[in-house]
Short mmCIF file of C-alpha atoms in Angstrom, two decimals:
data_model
loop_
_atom_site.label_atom_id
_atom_site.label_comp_id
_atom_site.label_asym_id
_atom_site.label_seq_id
_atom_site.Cartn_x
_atom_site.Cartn_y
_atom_site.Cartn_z
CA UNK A 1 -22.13 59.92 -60.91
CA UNK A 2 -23.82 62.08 -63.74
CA UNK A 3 -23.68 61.13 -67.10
CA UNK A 4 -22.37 64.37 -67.57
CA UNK A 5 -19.67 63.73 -65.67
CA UNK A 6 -16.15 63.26 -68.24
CA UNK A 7 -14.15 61.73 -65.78
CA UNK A 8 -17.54 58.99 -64.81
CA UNK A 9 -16.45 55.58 -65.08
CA UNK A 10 -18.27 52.97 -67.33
CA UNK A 11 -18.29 50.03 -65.46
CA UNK A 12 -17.43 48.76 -61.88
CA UNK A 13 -14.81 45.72 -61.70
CA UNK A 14 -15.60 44.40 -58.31
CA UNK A 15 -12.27 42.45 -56.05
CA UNK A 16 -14.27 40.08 -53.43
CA UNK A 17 -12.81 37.47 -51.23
CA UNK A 18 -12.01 36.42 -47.46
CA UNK A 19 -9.86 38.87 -45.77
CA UNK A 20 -5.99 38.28 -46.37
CA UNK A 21 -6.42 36.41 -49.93
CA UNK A 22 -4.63 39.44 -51.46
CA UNK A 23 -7.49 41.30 -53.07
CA UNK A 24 -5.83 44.92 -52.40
CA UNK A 25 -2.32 43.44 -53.54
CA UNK A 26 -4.25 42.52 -56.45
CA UNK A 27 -5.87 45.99 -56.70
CA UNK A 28 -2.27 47.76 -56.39
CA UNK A 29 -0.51 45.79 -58.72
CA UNK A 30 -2.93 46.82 -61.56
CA UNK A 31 -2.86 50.68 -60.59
CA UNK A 32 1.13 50.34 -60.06
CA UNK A 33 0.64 51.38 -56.39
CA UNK A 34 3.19 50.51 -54.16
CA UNK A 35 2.27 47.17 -52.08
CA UNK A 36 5.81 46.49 -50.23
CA UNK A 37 3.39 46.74 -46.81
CA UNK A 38 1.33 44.06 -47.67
CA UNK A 39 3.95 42.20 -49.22
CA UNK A 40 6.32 42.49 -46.27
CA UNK A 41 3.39 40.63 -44.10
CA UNK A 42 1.87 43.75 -42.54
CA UNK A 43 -1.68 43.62 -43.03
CA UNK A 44 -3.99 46.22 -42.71
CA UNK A 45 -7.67 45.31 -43.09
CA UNK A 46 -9.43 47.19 -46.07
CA UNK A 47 -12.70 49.03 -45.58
CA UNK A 48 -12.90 49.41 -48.80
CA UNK A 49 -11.08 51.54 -51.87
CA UNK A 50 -12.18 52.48 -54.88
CA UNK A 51 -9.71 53.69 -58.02
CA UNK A 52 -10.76 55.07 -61.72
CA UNK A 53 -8.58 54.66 -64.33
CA UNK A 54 -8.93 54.72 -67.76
CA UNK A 55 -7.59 52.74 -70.68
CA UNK A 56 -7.16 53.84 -73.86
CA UNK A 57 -6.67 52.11 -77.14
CA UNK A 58 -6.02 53.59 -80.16
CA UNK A 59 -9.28 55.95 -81.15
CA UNK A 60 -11.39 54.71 -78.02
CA UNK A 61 -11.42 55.07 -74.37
CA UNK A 62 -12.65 52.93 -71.38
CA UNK A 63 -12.58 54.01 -67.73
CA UNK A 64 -12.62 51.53 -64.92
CA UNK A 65 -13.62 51.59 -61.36
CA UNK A 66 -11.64 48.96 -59.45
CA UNK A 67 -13.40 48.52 -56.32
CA UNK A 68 -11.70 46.85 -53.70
CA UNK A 69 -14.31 45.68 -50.80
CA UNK A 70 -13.65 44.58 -47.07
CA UNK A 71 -12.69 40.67 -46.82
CA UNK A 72 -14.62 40.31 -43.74
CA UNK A 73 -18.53 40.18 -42.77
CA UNK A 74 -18.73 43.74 -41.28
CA UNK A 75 -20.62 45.58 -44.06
CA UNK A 76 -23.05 43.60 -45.03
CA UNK A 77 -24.88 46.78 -46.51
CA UNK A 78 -21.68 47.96 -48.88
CA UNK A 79 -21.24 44.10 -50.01
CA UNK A 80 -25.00 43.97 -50.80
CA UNK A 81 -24.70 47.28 -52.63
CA UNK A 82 -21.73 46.18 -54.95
CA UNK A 83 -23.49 42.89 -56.02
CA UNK A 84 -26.08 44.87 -57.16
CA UNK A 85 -23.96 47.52 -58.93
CA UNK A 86 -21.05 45.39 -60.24
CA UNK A 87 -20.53 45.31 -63.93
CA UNK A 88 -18.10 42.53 -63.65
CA UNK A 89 -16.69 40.69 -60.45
CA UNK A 90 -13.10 39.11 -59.54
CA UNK A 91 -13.58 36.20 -57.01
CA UNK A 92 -10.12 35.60 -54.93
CA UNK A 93 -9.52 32.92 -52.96
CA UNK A 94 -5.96 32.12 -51.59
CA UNK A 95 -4.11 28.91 -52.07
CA UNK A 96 -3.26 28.46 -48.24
CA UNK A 97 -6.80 29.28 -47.19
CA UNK A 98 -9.26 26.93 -47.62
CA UNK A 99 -12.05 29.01 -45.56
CA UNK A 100 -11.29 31.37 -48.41
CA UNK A 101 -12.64 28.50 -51.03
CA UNK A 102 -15.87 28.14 -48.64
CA UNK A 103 -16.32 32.34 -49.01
CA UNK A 104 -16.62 32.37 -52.36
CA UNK A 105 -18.95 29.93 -52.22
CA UNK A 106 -21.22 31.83 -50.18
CA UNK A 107 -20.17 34.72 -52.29
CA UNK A 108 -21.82 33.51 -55.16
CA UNK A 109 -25.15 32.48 -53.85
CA UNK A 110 -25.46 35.57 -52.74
CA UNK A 111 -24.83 37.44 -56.15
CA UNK A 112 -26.85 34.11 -57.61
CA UNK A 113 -30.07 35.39 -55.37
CA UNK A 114 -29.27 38.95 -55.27
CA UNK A 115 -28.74 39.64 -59.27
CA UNK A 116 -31.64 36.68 -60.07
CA UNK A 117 -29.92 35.60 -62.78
CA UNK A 118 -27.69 32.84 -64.15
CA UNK A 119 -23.65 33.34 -63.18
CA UNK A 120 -23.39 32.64 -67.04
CA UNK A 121 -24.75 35.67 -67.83
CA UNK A 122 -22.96 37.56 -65.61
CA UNK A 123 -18.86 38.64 -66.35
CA UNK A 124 -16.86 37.00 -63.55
CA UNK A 125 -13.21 35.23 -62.81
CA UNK A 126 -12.62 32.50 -60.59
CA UNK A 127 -8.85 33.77 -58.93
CA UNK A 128 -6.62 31.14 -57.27
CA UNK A 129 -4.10 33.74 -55.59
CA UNK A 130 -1.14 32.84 -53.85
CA UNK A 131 0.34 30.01 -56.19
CA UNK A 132 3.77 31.47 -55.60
CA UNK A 133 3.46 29.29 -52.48
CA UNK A 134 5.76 26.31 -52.19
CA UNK A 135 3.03 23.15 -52.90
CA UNK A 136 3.58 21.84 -49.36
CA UNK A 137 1.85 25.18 -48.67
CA UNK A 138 -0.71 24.42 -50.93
CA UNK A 139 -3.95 24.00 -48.59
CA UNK A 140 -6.42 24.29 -52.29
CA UNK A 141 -5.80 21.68 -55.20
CA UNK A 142 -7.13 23.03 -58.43
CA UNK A 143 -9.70 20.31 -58.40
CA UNK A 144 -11.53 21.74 -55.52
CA UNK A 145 -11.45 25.04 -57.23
CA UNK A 146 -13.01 23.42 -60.79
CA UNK A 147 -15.55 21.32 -58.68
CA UNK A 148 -17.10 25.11 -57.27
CA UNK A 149 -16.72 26.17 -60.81
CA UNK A 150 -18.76 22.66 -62.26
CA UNK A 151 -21.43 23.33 -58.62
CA UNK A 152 -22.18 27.09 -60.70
CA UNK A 153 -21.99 26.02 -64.51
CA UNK A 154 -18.80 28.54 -64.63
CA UNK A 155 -16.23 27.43 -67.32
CA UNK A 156 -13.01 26.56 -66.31
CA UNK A 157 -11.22 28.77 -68.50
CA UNK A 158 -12.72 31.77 -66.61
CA UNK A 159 -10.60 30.27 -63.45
CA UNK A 160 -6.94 32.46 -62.99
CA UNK A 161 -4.32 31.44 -61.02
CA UNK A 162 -2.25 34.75 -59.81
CA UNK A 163 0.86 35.65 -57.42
CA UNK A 164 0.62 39.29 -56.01
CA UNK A 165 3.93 38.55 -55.24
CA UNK A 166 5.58 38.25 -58.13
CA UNK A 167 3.18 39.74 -60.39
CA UNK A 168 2.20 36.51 -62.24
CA UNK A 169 -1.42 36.27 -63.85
CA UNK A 170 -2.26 39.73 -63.28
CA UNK A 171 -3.51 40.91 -66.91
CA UNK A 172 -4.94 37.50 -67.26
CA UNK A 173 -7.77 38.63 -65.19
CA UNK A 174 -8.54 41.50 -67.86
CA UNK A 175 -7.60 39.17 -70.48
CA UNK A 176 -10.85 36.64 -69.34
CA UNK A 177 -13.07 39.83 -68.43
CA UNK A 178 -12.74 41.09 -72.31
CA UNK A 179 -13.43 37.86 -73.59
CA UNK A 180 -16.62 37.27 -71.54
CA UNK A 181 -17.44 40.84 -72.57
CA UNK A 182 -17.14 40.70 -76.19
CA UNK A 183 -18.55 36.67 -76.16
CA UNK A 184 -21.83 38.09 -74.13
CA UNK A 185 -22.90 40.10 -76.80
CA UNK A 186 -24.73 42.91 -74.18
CA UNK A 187 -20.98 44.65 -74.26
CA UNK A 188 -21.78 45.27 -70.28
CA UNK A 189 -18.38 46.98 -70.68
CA UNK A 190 -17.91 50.03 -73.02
CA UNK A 191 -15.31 51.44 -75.53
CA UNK A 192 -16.31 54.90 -76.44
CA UNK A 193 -14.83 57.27 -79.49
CA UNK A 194 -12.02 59.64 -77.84
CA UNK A 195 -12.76 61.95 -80.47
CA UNK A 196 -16.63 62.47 -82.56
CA UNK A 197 -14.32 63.01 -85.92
CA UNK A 198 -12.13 59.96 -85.49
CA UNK A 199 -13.52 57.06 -87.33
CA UNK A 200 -13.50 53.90 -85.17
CA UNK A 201 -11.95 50.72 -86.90
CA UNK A 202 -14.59 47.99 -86.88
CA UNK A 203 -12.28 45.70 -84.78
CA UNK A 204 -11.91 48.62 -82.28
CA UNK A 205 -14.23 46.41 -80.02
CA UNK A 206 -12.98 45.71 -76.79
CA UNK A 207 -11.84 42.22 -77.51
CA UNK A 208 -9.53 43.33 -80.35
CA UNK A 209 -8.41 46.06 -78.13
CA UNK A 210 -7.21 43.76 -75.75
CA UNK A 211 -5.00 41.27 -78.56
CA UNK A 212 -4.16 43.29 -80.81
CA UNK A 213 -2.49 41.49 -83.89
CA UNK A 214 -1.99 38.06 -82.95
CA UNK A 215 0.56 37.18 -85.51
CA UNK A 216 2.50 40.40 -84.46
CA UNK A 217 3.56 39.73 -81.11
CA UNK A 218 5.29 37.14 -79.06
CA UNK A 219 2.60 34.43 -77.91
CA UNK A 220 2.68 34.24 -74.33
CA UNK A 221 3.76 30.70 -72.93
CA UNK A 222 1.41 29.70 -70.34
CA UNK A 223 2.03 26.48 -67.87
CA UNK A 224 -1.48 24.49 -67.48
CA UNK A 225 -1.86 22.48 -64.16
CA UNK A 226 -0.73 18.88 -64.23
CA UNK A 227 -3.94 17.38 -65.59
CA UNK A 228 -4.12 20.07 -67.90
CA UNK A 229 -7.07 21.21 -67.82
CA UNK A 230 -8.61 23.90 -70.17
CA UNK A 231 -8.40 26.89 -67.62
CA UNK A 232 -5.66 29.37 -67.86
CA UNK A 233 -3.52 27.97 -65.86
CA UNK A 234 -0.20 29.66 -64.58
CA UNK A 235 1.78 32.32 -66.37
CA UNK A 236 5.41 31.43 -66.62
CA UNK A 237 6.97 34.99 -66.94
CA UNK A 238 5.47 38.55 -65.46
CA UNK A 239 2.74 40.08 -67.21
CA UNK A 240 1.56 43.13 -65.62
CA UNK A 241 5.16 45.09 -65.57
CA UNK A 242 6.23 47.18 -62.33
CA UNK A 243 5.67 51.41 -61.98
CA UNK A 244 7.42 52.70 -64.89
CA UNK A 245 7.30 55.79 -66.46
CA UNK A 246 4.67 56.57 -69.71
CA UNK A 247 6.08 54.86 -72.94
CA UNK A 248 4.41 56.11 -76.25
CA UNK A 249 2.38 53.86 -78.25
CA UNK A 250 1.26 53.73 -81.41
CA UNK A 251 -2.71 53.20 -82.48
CA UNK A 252 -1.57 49.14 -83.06
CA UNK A 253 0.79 49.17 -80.35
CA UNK A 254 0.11 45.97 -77.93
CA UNK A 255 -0.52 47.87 -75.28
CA UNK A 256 -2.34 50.30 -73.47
CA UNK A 257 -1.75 53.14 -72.50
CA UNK A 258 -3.11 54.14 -69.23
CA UNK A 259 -4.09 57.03 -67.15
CA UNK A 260 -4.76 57.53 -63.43
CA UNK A 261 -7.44 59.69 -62.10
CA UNK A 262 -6.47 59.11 -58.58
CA UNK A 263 -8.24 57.06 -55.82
CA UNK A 264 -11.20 57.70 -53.95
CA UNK A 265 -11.71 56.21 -50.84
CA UNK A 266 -15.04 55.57 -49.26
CA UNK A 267 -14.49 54.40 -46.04
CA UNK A 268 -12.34 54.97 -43.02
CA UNK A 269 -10.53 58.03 -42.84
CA UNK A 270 -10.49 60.75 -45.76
CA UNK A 271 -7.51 60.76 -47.64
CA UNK A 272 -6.62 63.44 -50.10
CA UNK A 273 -6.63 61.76 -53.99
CA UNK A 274 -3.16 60.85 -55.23
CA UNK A 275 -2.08 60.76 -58.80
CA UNK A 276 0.31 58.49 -59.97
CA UNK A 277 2.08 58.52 -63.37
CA UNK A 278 1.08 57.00 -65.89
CA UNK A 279 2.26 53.57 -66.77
CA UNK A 280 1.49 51.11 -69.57
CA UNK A 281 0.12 47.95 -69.54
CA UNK A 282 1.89 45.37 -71.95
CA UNK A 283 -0.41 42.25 -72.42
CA UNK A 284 1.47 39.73 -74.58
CA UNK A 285 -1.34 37.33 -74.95
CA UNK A 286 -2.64 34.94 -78.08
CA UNK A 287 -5.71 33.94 -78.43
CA UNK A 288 -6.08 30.32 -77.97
#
């Protein structure tokens, strides 16, 4: 897209995985798009989907692409292209899959040769989908996880453990991609001025964006594994609320309020762009 372009996002958030990890459940649940299909065990193999929408914070503005790509090895060419492209990637692997541990493997060797760069340098989460699962389902431990995290020098905290199903972990995912932005120091993702007469707080960056005030909300409790180990572990309560109607916010409001320009898909069959209503995000996280 143009730089000209108003409606142009500013950076690409990549979903790869193995087919039927949960990527597009993933996908949906942050865009408040109805998943009951795939959440009723009716799976439909994506192509792959693309959806803008754009966040805004107080005085500045950030619009996403959320690109959900094909779990399978059919496009080569579209994978290759969105390694090259992405400005940050999500990783998903699925607790009852271990073939989906051994993709993301190969996943990042191939962003490791394609970008030619260290993974450090790059913004990317680690998700461990599916922990809704009963642990006699459990077909992953976490220490299999952290040992392909140790094999690419990727810190555990930038490991998430999610459930689709239930919504857990969601924001955490944005949470860890803010954090590696604003720790980087190239700001890969960002924030722009919604207005050229507003005057942009110096903490307007998008790591204060994302917490807020600290002291003025409710820390989040989180649940580490049972060694606990300094990744994020598991959410105890739903982030990433259901579709619900627009709720105004104020400039220091903890959340964000966020728009929809509809979704765009590039492969398969046209579809005509839907717009759904806006919804906020509430992300009730302390900084540790």
């Amino acid at each position: 897209m143009g730089n000209n372009d108003e409606n142009a996002p500013h950076a690409d958030v990549v979903f790869m995985g193995a087919a039927r990890v949960g990527k597009t459940t993933l996908v949906h649940r942050i865009m408040c798009v109805d998943s009951s299909l795939a959440l009723e065990g009716r799976y439909a193999p994506t192509v792959e989907d693309s959806y803008i929408r754009q966040f805004l914070a107080g005085e500045t503005s950030c619009r996403l692409r959320l690109v959900d790509t094909a779990g399978g090895y059919e496009f080569p060419a579209m994978e290759r292209l969105w390694i090259k492209r992405a400005s940050a990637f999500v990783l998903v692997c699925s607790r009852d899959d271990p073939s989906s541990l051994v993709h993301l493997r190969n996943l990042l060797n191939r962003i490791k040769n394609e970008r030619q760069c260290d993974l450090k340098r790059l913004l990317l989460v680690l998700v461990m989908n599916k922990c809704d699962l009963h642990m006699k389902e459990w077909m992953i431990p976490d220490e299999d996880l952290e040992l392909l995290a140790d094999e690419y020098e990727i810190p555990y905290r930038s490991i998430v453990f999610t459930s689709a199903l239930n919504q857990t972990g969601v924001a955490q995912i944005f949470k860890m991609l803010w954090e590696q932005n604003e720790e980087s120091g190239t700001r890969v993702i960002k924030f722009e001025p919604r207005t050229s007469a507003a005057e942009i707080n110096r903490r307007s960056s998008a790591f204060a964006v994302l917490f807020g005030n600290v002291q003025a909300r409710v820390a989040q409790k989180m649940s580490p594994n049972n060694a606990g180990r300094p990744h994020t572990g598991s959410f105890g309560d739903n982030v990433l609320p259901a579709t619900r109607r627009f709720q105004s916010t104020s400039s220091t409001s903890p959340s964000w309020v966020v728009k929809t320009f509809g979704r765009i898909n590039l492969g398969g069959k046209t579809r005509m762009k839907q717009r759904y209503p806006p919804a906020a995000i509430d992300l009730n996280c302390a900084i540790s």
